[in-house]
XYZ file of C-alpha atoms in Angstrom:
694
model
C 85.158 116.817 150.141
C 82.258 117.469 147.785
C 81.203 114.715 145.407
C 79.347 115.751 142.274
C 76.982 113.226 140.717
C 75.696 113.219 137.155
C 72.623 111.303 136.158
C 72.276 110.353 132.503
C 69.057 109.008 131.067
C 69.243 107.211 127.743
C 66.550 106.638 125.153
C 65.387 103.055 124.708
C 67.580 101.138 122.261
C 66.066 99.235 119.359
C 66.244 95.431 119.425
C 69.941 94.708 118.908
C 72.660 92.106 119.288
C 74.563 92.436 122.568
C 77.970 92.594 120.829
C 76.924 95.949 119.346
C 76.368 97.699 122.688
C 79.008 100.254 123.740
C 79.421 103.224 126.022
C 82.474 105.414 126.551
C 83.351 107.537 129.598
C 86.173 110.056 129.305
C 87.370 113.552 128.440
C 86.773 114.300 124.747
C 86.265 117.211 122.411
C 83.882 116.839 119.492
C 82.717 118.377 116.231
C 79.171 117.937 114.998
C 76.820 118.485 112.083
C 73.548 117.187 110.742
C 73.369 115.058 107.619
C 70.956 116.117 104.883
C 68.511 113.477 106.146
C 68.506 114.995 109.642
C 70.816 112.659 111.606
C 73.002 114.259 114.296
C 76.614 113.267 113.509
C 79.431 113.780 116.009
C 83.127 112.912 115.887
C 84.802 112.730 119.322
C 88.537 113.423 119.474
C 91.207 113.677 122.183
C 91.033 117.008 124.017
C 92.488 119.821 121.917
C 92.225 117.894 118.618
C 88.671 118.684 117.510
C 90.028 120.079 114.231
C 91.287 116.584 113.360
C 87.728 115.204 113.445
C 86.381 117.417 110.643
C 87.374 115.205 107.695
C 85.688 112.110 109.171
C 82.670 114.249 110.045
C 82.384 115.366 106.417
C 82.645 111.758 105.189
C 80.077 110.467 107.714
C 77.602 113.236 106.914
C 77.805 112.389 103.185
C 77.704 108.633 103.788
C 74.499 108.315 105.827
C 72.223 109.826 103.127
C 74.057 107.786 100.458
C 73.311 104.508 102.239
C 69.750 105.593 103.011
C 69.218 106.156 99.295
C 71.109 103.023 98.206
C 69.217 100.650 100.513
C 66.008 102.679 100.443
C 65.964 102.137 104.229
C 66.497 105.120 106.590
C 69.197 105.052 109.265
C 67.167 103.839 112.260
C 68.705 105.936 115.077
C 68.510 109.704 115.732
C 72.309 110.081 116.072
C 75.643 108.533 115.146
C 78.829 109.111 117.157
C 82.333 108.277 115.917
C 85.027 108.248 118.607
C 88.827 107.890 118.579
C 90.167 105.392 121.146
C 93.818 105.670 122.213
C 94.651 101.955 122.450
C 92.496 99.811 120.186
C 93.573 96.519 118.598
C 91.109 96.593 115.687
C 90.871 99.355 113.113
C 87.310 100.109 114.219
C 84.165 98.516 115.652
C 80.637 99.201 114.415
C 78.805 99.524 117.752
C 75.309 100.777 116.919
C 75.240 104.558 117.113
C 78.708 104.753 118.735
C 81.451 103.561 116.402
C 84.896 103.198 117.994
C 88.088 103.772 115.965
C 91.838 103.720 116.292
C 93.036 107.309 116.205
C 94.712 106.687 112.838
C 91.433 105.436 111.339
C 89.502 108.587 112.293
C 91.725 111.639 112.857
C 93.109 113.761 110.026
C 95.373 116.753 110.569
C 94.888 119.178 107.647
C 98.623 119.996 107.618
C 100.295 116.767 108.718
C 98.172 113.904 107.364
C 99.163 112.274 104.084
C 96.836 111.434 101.184
C 96.836 107.705 101.960
C 95.657 108.451 105.528
C 92.721 110.499 104.230
C 91.761 107.661 101.935
C 92.068 105.123 104.754
C 89.839 107.176 107.059
C 87.225 107.539 104.288
C 87.198 103.774 103.674
C 86.979 102.834 107.368
C 84.179 105.335 108.022
C 82.325 103.990 104.965
C 82.842 100.406 106.174
C 81.617 100.953 109.733
C 78.601 103.034 108.724
C 77.574 100.318 106.231
C 77.425 97.944 109.207
C 74.731 100.139 110.793
C 72.426 98.538 108.220
C 74.249 95.397 107.198
C 75.181 93.730 110.470
C 73.358 95.920 113.000
C 69.854 96.390 111.598
C 70.097 92.830 110.233
C 72.580 90.625 112.083
C 74.128 87.351 110.926
C 72.506 84.235 112.339
C 75.831 82.732 113.455
C 79.565 83.274 112.936
C 79.478 80.954 109.909
C 77.917 83.934 108.131
C 80.539 86.440 109.360
C 81.771 86.822 105.788
C 78.432 88.280 104.778
C 78.777 91.010 107.387
C 82.393 91.849 106.627
C 82.553 91.002 102.943
C 79.552 93.170 102.181
C 80.870 96.133 104.207
C 84.298 95.711 102.578
C 82.653 95.967 99.141
C 80.247 98.830 99.781
C 82.887 100.984 101.549
C 84.412 101.400 98.066
C 81.036 102.274 96.564
C 80.631 104.904 99.269
C 84.123 106.404 98.820
C 83.633 106.447 95.042
C 80.471 108.502 95.685
C 82.229 110.909 98.094
C 85.586 111.158 96.283
C 85.332 110.095 92.612
C 88.852 111.493 92.036
C 90.301 108.615 94.105
C 89.607 106.088 91.283
C 88.942 103.777 94.206
C 87.597 100.772 92.277
C 90.925 100.324 90.499
C 92.550 100.434 93.931
C 90.094 97.764 95.122
C 91.589 95.288 92.651
C 95.096 95.795 94.052
C 94.118 96.106 97.727
C 91.443 93.393 98.062
C 90.885 91.289 94.949
C 94.507 90.251 94.293
C 95.224 89.921 98.036
C 92.348 87.484 98.382
C 93.485 85.474 95.357
C 97.011 85.186 96.742
C 95.709 83.639 99.982
C 92.930 81.588 98.401
C 95.320 79.769 96.051
C 96.932 78.006 99.033
C 96.065 74.456 100.052
C 95.550 75.869 103.566
C 92.921 78.407 102.557
C 89.314 77.923 103.668
C 85.849 78.437 102.180
C 84.193 81.812 102.658
C 81.568 80.078 104.779
C 83.264 78.231 107.650
C 81.380 76.112 110.163
C 82.160 77.628 113.580
C 81.528 75.244 116.448
C 83.155 77.193 119.292
C 83.765 80.909 120.022
C 87.544 80.322 120.069
C 87.343 79.529 116.329
C 85.885 82.933 115.458
C 89.173 84.906 115.447
C 90.654 82.634 112.792
C 88.145 83.690 110.164
C 88.708 87.450 110.497
C 91.036 87.235 107.476
C 91.393 88.148 103.818
C 88.983 85.377 102.802
C 86.065 86.700 104.863
C 86.827 90.350 104.094
C 88.572 90.628 100.727
C 87.336 87.501 98.938
C 83.882 88.155 100.394
C 83.987 91.695 98.981
C 85.300 90.438 95.631
C 82.571 87.842 95.077
C 79.900 90.399 96.065
C 81.412 92.809 93.528
C 81.214 90.019 90.924
C 77.630 89.255 91.977
C 76.631 92.940 91.746
C 78.051 93.065 88.208
C 76.259 89.809 87.267
C 72.874 90.987 88.618
C 73.060 94.668 87.656
C 72.786 97.618 90.044
C 69.013 98.130 89.820
C 68.070 94.526 90.674
C 70.831 94.318 93.265
C 69.482 97.356 95.137
C 65.926 96.060 94.944
C 67.053 92.725 96.410
C 69.031 94.469 99.167
C 66.012 96.530 100.146
C 63.840 93.412 100.278
C 66.422 91.623 102.468
C 66.906 94.522 104.916
C 63.173 95.199 105.185
C 62.245 91.554 105.724
C 64.910 90.852 108.358
C 65.274 94.208 110.155
C 65.894 93.737 113.899
C 66.302 90.004 113.222
C 69.012 87.505 112.344
C 69.608 86.216 108.828
C 71.744 83.645 107.028
C 73.564 83.843 103.702
C 70.754 81.903 102.015
C 68.258 84.605 103.026
C 70.194 87.214 101.051
C 70.448 84.917 98.020
C 66.685 84.377 98.113
C 65.988 88.130 98.116
C 68.456 88.781 95.282
C 67.075 85.838 93.301
C 63.535 87.178 93.573
C 64.677 90.646 92.492
C 66.792 89.496 89.526
C 65.236 86.238 88.331
C 68.741 84.752 88.126
C 69.969 81.517 89.842
C 71.820 83.396 92.601
C 71.894 80.617 95.219
C 73.196 78.041 92.733
C 75.888 80.384 91.408
C 77.032 81.773 94.744
C 77.168 78.475 96.640
C 80.025 77.469 94.307
C 81.924 80.560 95.553
C 81.094 80.517 99.267
C 80.962 76.813 100.173
C 84.179 75.624 98.510
C 87.592 77.194 98.851
C 89.686 78.414 95.970
C 88.840 79.869 92.568
C 89.294 78.876 88.912
C 91.987 79.433 86.329
C 90.225 79.938 82.999
C 92.337 78.773 80.063
C 91.307 80.342 76.752
C 92.238 79.497 73.165
C 91.158 81.373 70.062
C 90.435 80.387 66.472
C 89.868 83.058 63.813
C 87.317 82.538 61.067
C 86.487 85.058 58.345
C 84.502 87.543 60.425
C 84.206 85.799 63.778
C 86.368 84.472 66.615
C 85.726 81.139 68.317
C 86.954 80.880 71.907
C 87.386 77.626 73.792
C 87.246 78.126 77.564
C 88.142 75.558 80.213
C 88.297 75.908 83.984
C 90.432 74.227 86.652
C 91.233 75.184 90.225
C 94.131 77.651 90.436
C 96.737 76.299 92.871
C 99.739 78.239 94.157
C 101.703 74.984 94.025
C 101.233 74.563 90.275
C 98.770 73.113 87.753
C 95.918 71.192 89.363
C 96.451 67.439 89.114
C 95.060 64.392 90.848
C 91.445 64.207 91.843
C 88.775 65.955 89.801
C 89.000 69.739 90.016
C 86.162 71.541 91.781
C 83.962 73.567 89.441
C 82.488 77.047 89.709
C 79.575 78.784 88.032
C 81.571 81.678 86.601
C 80.047 84.914 85.277
C 82.258 85.546 82.237
C 82.488 88.798 80.290
C 84.534 89.276 77.115
C 85.724 92.509 75.444
C 87.709 93.333 72.323
C 90.078 96.134 71.297
C 87.116 97.770 69.536
C 85.587 98.606 72.944
C 88.034 97.743 75.759
C 85.882 99.112 78.592
C 82.640 97.265 77.861
C 81.657 93.628 77.464
C 80.875 92.438 73.951
C 79.497 89.206 75.375
C 78.395 87.994 78.825
C 77.718 84.380 79.765
C 77.592 82.038 82.739
C 80.207 79.285 82.533
C 78.511 76.410 84.342
C 80.590 73.508 83.019
C 84.295 72.523 82.863
C 84.612 73.514 79.194
C 82.631 75.535 76.686
C 82.929 77.183 73.273
C 81.674 80.668 72.410
C 81.572 82.549 69.116
C 82.222 86.305 68.866
C 80.674 87.656 65.677
C 82.225 90.580 63.832
C 85.699 90.228 65.371
C 88.486 90.584 62.800
C 91.969 89.122 62.962
C 93.597 92.444 63.879
C 91.548 92.809 67.090
C 92.617 91.470 70.464
C 90.149 89.633 72.675
C 90.250 89.770 76.467
C 88.320 88.051 79.234
C 87.207 89.827 82.388
C 87.216 93.542 81.457
C 87.362 95.567 84.664
C 88.896 92.533 86.459
C 85.545 91.845 88.141
C 85.226 88.052 87.821
C 87.073 86.269 90.633
C 89.333 84.108 88.496
C 92.711 84.167 86.803
C 93.020 83.896 83.034
C 95.656 81.998 81.076
C 95.704 82.891 77.391
C 97.130 80.843 74.562
C 100.540 82.230 73.477
C 99.118 84.012 70.419
C 96.282 85.653 72.390
C 98.721 86.844 75.066
C 101.081 88.193 72.419
C 98.278 90.312 70.961
C 97.377 91.749 74.399
C 100.843 92.792 75.586
C 101.174 95.891 73.332
C 98.054 97.196 75.139
C 100.245 97.618 78.230
C 102.805 99.783 76.472
C 100.363 101.872 74.405
C 97.819 102.071 77.282
C 94.937 100.851 75.087
C 94.048 98.362 77.805
C 92.193 99.909 80.772
C 94.398 100.536 83.841
C 92.574 97.886 85.849
C 93.101 95.387 83.019
C 96.787 96.232 82.667
C 97.031 95.559 86.400
C 95.033 92.324 86.212
C 97.017 90.951 83.267
C 100.344 91.576 84.997
C 99.100 90.138 88.298
C 97.786 86.957 86.656
C 101.112 86.414 84.891
C 103.096 87.064 88.076
C 101.195 84.528 90.159
C 101.173 81.986 87.344
C 104.968 82.313 87.395
C 105.027 81.816 91.162
C 102.944 78.675 90.636
C 105.350 77.376 87.978
C 102.816 77.567 85.143
C 104.988 80.036 83.192
C 108.582 81.290 83.557
C 109.315 84.222 85.875
C 111.645 85.598 83.174
C 108.597 86.095 80.944
C 107.008 88.188 83.694
C 110.153 90.311 84.100
C 109.959 91.072 80.365
C 106.305 92.105 80.721
C 107.154 94.329 83.704
C 109.583 96.270 81.522
C 106.683 97.158 79.207
C 105.198 99.419 81.909
C 107.672 102.194 81.047
C 104.859 104.573 79.950
C 102.475 103.663 82.779
C 100.803 106.725 84.385
C 98.376 105.018 86.801
C 99.083 104.928 90.543
C 97.275 101.665 91.254
C 98.985 99.811 88.409
C 102.346 100.971 89.792
C 101.257 99.978 93.298
C 100.528 96.399 92.244
C 103.706 96.216 90.164
C 105.668 97.530 93.160
C 104.130 94.926 95.446
C 105.036 92.062 93.113
C 108.576 93.354 92.609
C 108.805 93.525 96.416
C 107.894 89.827 96.580
C 110.613 89.063 94.019
C 113.130 91.205 95.889
C 112.388 89.331 99.120
C 112.740 85.997 97.316
C 116.059 86.953 95.731
C 117.424 88.290 99.032
C 118.205 84.608 99.681
C 120.618 84.571 96.706
C 123.921 86.139 95.693
C 122.235 88.298 93.033
C 119.927 90.455 95.134
C 121.681 93.589 93.851
C 120.695 92.656 90.272
C 116.972 92.805 91.095
C 117.586 96.197 92.760
C 119.116 97.389 89.481
C 116.037 96.089 87.632
C 113.757 98.003 90.042
C 115.790 101.179 89.535
C 115.468 100.822 85.749
C 111.716 100.184 85.854
C 110.940 103.059 88.256
C 113.467 105.701 87.101
C 111.461 107.069 84.112
C 108.285 107.623 86.142
C 110.400 109.062 88.970
C 111.939 111.604 86.600
C 108.538 112.564 85.177
C 107.038 113.112 88.636
C 109.957 114.829 90.356
C 109.857 115.684 94.052
C 107.392 118.549 94.155
C 103.695 118.694 93.198
C 102.883 120.421 89.922
C 99.835 122.628 89.256
C 96.713 120.570 88.635
C 97.937 117.454 90.408
C 95.623 115.622 92.772
C 95.239 112.789 95.252
C 96.524 109.978 93.018
C 99.596 111.958 91.919
C 100.541 112.420 95.581
C 100.170 108.686 96.227
C 102.198 107.808 93.126
C 105.038 110.213 93.991
C 105.390 108.716 97.474
C 105.328 105.164 96.098
C 107.904 105.774 93.363
C 110.368 107.781 95.455
C 110.197 105.222 98.250
C 110.835 102.382 95.802
C 113.776 104.158 94.162
C 115.226 105.191 97.519
C 115.119 101.683 98.984
C 116.658 100.286 95.783
C 119.656 102.620 96.148
C 118.966 105.069 93.297
C 121.701 107.622 94.052
C 119.959 110.855 92.939
C 116.905 109.883 95.011
C 119.059 109.018 98.021
C 120.979 112.318 97.841
C 117.803 114.406 97.566
C 116.127 112.440 100.380
C 119.109 113.084 102.678
C 119.086 116.793 101.841
C 115.365 117.160 102.519
C 115.571 115.062 105.684
C 118.323 117.299 107.056
C 116.237 120.427 106.353
C 113.206 118.778 107.960
C 115.067 117.845 111.143
C 116.675 121.277 111.419
C 113.292 122.976 110.955
C 114.371 124.793 107.771
C 111.805 123.203 105.477
C 109.259 120.754 106.904
C 108.601 117.714 104.724
C 105.084 117.454 103.325
C 103.131 114.566 104.845
C 103.120 112.700 101.511
C 106.937 112.744 101.304
C 107.732 111.701 104.858
C 107.435 107.917 104.462
C 109.592 107.705 101.298
C 112.224 110.059 102.763
C 112.280 108.302 106.144
C 112.624 104.824 104.643
C 115.339 105.959 102.205
C 117.571 107.637 104.789
C 117.144 104.734 107.220
C 117.901 102.076 104.592
C 121.208 103.798 103.869
C 121.724 105.290 107.328
C 123.650 104.694 110.549
C 123.127 104.978 114.302
C 122.839 108.780 114.076
C 120.009 108.418 111.523
C 118.172 105.941 113.760
C 118.609 108.135 116.847
C 117.232 111.097 114.909
C 114.190 109.066 113.836
C 113.563 107.890 117.402
C 113.758 111.510 118.546
C 111.194 112.521 115.897
C 108.989 109.676 117.125
C 109.188 110.909 120.703
C 108.381 114.490 119.682
C 105.449 113.575 117.422
C 102.083 114.790 118.622
C 100.078 112.822 116.051
C 99.626 109.060 116.233
C 99.734 108.970 112.418
C 103.293 110.351 112.464
C 104.384 107.937 115.192
C 102.964 105.000 113.211
C 104.602 106.273 110.027
C 107.992 106.209 111.772
C 107.356 102.856 113.492
C 106.613 101.119 110.186
C 109.935 102.154 108.571
C 112.419 101.847 111.453
C 113.197 98.270 110.405
C 114.763 99.535 107.158
C 118.025 100.154 109.041
C 120.624 97.613 107.915
C 123.133 97.180 110.776
C 122.505 94.021 112.830
C 123.127 95.907 116.067
C 120.691 98.671 115.126
C 118.061 96.163 113.964
C 118.176 94.699 117.483
C 117.742 98.175 118.929
C 114.577 98.646 116.829
C 113.210 95.266 117.948
C 113.812 96.124 121.601
C 112.125 99.483 121.002
C 109.013 97.647 119.733
C 108.305 96.326 123.246
C 109.123 99.578 125.026
C 106.603 101.958 126.548
C 107.249 104.306 123.626
C 105.168 102.030 121.367
C 101.486 101.351 121.959
C 100.835 97.599 122.346
C 98.606 97.624 119.246
C 101.559 98.933 117.166
C 104.350 96.598 118.318
C 103.391 94.177 115.527
C 103.981 96.886 112.877
C 107.501 97.571 114.172
C 108.462 93.877 114.202
C 106.855 93.382 110.781
C 108.771 96.360 109.420
C 112.046 94.753 110.513
C 111.142 91.336 109.076
C 110.067 92.770 105.725
C 113.026 95.073 105.155
C 115.992 92.737 104.679
C 117.351 89.218 104.985
C 119.135 90.044 108.247
C 116.032 91.793 109.535
C 113.861 88.760 108.824
C 116.258 86.473 110.690
C 116.524 88.860 113.656
C 112.743 89.398 113.852
C 112.037 85.658 113.915
C 114.623 85.151 116.661
C 113.119 88.066 118.607
C 109.592 86.660 118.322
C 110.760 83.257 119.567
C 112.694 84.763 122.483
C 109.772 87.002 123.510
C 106.986 84.594 122.613
C 105.506 84.334 126.079
C 105.085 88.103 126.396
C 103.793 88.510 122.836
C 101.387 85.584 123.084
C 100.020 86.749 126.433
C 99.507 90.207 124.950
C 97.775 89.196 121.701
C 96.278 85.720 122.214
C 92.637 85.388 121.266
C 92.836 88.301 118.804
C 93.756 88.740 115.164
C 97.050 90.535 115.963
C 98.716 87.224 116.894
C 98.038 85.941 113.352
C 99.374 89.155 111.862
C 102.525 88.961 113.995
C 103.237 85.391 112.878
C 102.623 86.128 109.194
C 104.791 89.253 109.152
C 107.691 87.629 110.972
C 108.061 84.402 108.928
C 106.392 84.721 105.506
C 109.527 85.816 103.623
C 111.654 82.722 104.316
C 112.438 80.399 101.398
C 113.766 77.039 102.559
C 112.117 73.797 103.597
C 114.380 73.786 106.656
C 112.824 77.085 107.817
C 109.317 75.769 107.163
C 110.115 72.803 109.421
C 111.538 75.126 112.093
C 108.454 77.346 112.100
C 106.156 74.318 112.220
C 108.115 72.776 115.110
C 108.114 76.026 117.111
C 104.353 76.414 116.960
C 103.786 72.760 117.736
C 105.743 73.390 120.946
C 104.123 76.819 121.518
C 100.505 76.515 120.342
C 98.540 79.576 119.234
C 95.028 78.164 118.693
C 93.551 81.313 117.137
C 96.413 81.418 114.602
C 96.647 77.734 113.723
C 95.571 78.211 110.112
C 97.924 81.191 109.727
C 100.874 79.016 110.806
C 99.897 76.388 108.216
C 99.597 79.065 105.514
C 102.987 80.549 106.414
C 104.706 77.160 106.286
C 103.091 76.468 102.914
C 104.278 79.843 101.582
C 107.843 79.175 102.752
C 107.856 75.830 100.908
C 106.394 77.496 97.799
C 109.130 80.168 97.929
C 111.793 77.471 98.151
C 110.343 75.651 95.134
C 110.071 78.914 93.156
C 113.694 79.797 93.825
C 114.894 76.321 92.919
C 112.826 76.265 89.721
C 113.460 79.782 88.351
C 116.418 81.195 90.305
C 119.127 80.453 87.740
C 117.052 81.680 84.790
C 116.242 84.936 86.608
C 119.919 85.399 87.458
C 120.960 84.943 83.830
C 118.281 87.341 82.568
C 119.177 90.037 85.088
C 122.881 89.715 84.278
C 122.449 89.820 80.508
C 119.985 92.694 80.238
C 121.453 96.158 79.749
C 121.329 97.946 83.106
C 122.639 101.515 82.760
C 121.241 102.724 86.075
C 123.021 100.050 88.087
C 126.066 102.303 87.853
C 124.157 105.490 88.749
């Protein structure tokens, strides 16, 4: 037997943190290019799938020169490799010069990948390459400063994608994907400050959450807006140059940005990073002859309702104010550094509306006086408000209703004003909030009424879009079509259901393959209203799929099936060898999120299989995700007590805070239902609902 030896000699690495070292041994194909600044870029793919690495290669080759220019610091290595790993718990890891990815975060099939997958790959590549500077060249001093690493990369990935693909309108999507997600979590009593003292390595996993990533990104976005791009970039360059190949703390970045801008960065930002939560700004308006006087006051926004009791924490809030004369730009900017203040807007007449936070950049919610709100609402219907501000206004109202500050019926009325809405991201946020309401009302006898409401809200945009792309449509149209058809299909809109069944049949029989953008909405629709034959067909498609993206797409929607027996079959499938361990959580979460019976079955399944699941995921962030997905939709204090008791008997140390947050959310849901359930029922019954008979 002949043994062949290979000897590899590597160049000396720069000074680096040990957690960033990686090497991979295996059979791979690759595609390569050189960026315009001379860096060798390679994307490694499974054998035979080199073609699927070309999109990520294009993004990486554009991204490196962009960051070099933005930071005014060159990429410090001669090469960058991006490699797809078959079984990988995280989305990706920023090892210096060799970034590892899940297959679905790196590989794009030109024919079979959907638009949302392309966008996801672009964002993840942008995120991990940002770390080559921010995290690798300069590394955090200790895990307390993790947020700086992840929050910064989560912000600048959007800047990068906006540079590479301006047609994505990615900053509007940021508000729905990160900003509002962070606010939802940070309003809980069981949130935590951005900066968390970490005393032991076992505590690290707990802070890889939406506070470190999404709130971190949101406050950096607010800071960038407050400083201005030119001073921000100068401060970043100073920070990276001063601390390259060293460790740095949050305060070091503030010092560099303060020197570059001359603004009190440390004082402002410590109010956002060292205390949890964020403010609700209440605003009242008084009209004088040719000016408007605004009275602003701030209190902590609490998911449990208006802040009472001890003195509310205070923030130094960068405030911007616009009017209907120029909705996209600030008429006035100020720093709110006290609980209450008065400002005067000159030259504002009585027929103009006034709005805080144009662009939805400041990390706060706004509550307007009734007359101010009344003047803003027509801007939703006539689209005179910017898309991101239509989104922000609706989201603020929705979560104020959840907190009991206003009535949920008032929010339902506002949602009906979106009949002319053309923007994908606005619809995405509206869809998400209606999904929360649908889950809440699944615990009542009038769940069908909210489905009728959803059909009415989404039918006009569904009719305008149709099923097939029209000439001149782009990325966002494809995303919107998939969102709307999926929403209508799940809600039982008969024309959508019939067309989905027809197209699914053609797809399965090979007559007319579904486009990648239509697969998720068609799959979820036929499963939601399907039987054992439908499920068996989907499982067969899963087995035949060559792409991990397609397998994941199917795994996420299998839980839509309604029969109790078939739900159990899907749950059992989640732990089979057919599903990669990293993806089991998505299957269980899909079951829990699809229906009342699914939620009950998923929770029972998790309890019965806890030992296996805990052994598989303990010490990683997937255990937190599993817990959140399987219990968050319950709405009774009895269930909150049951969840709490189970995890007291079966501890999951790395998910302790997640358990507390889930129990708090269950109690909040119960209170919401008790407070507003009857009023919602009456409103949904009384409103004219022609499509409920469709």
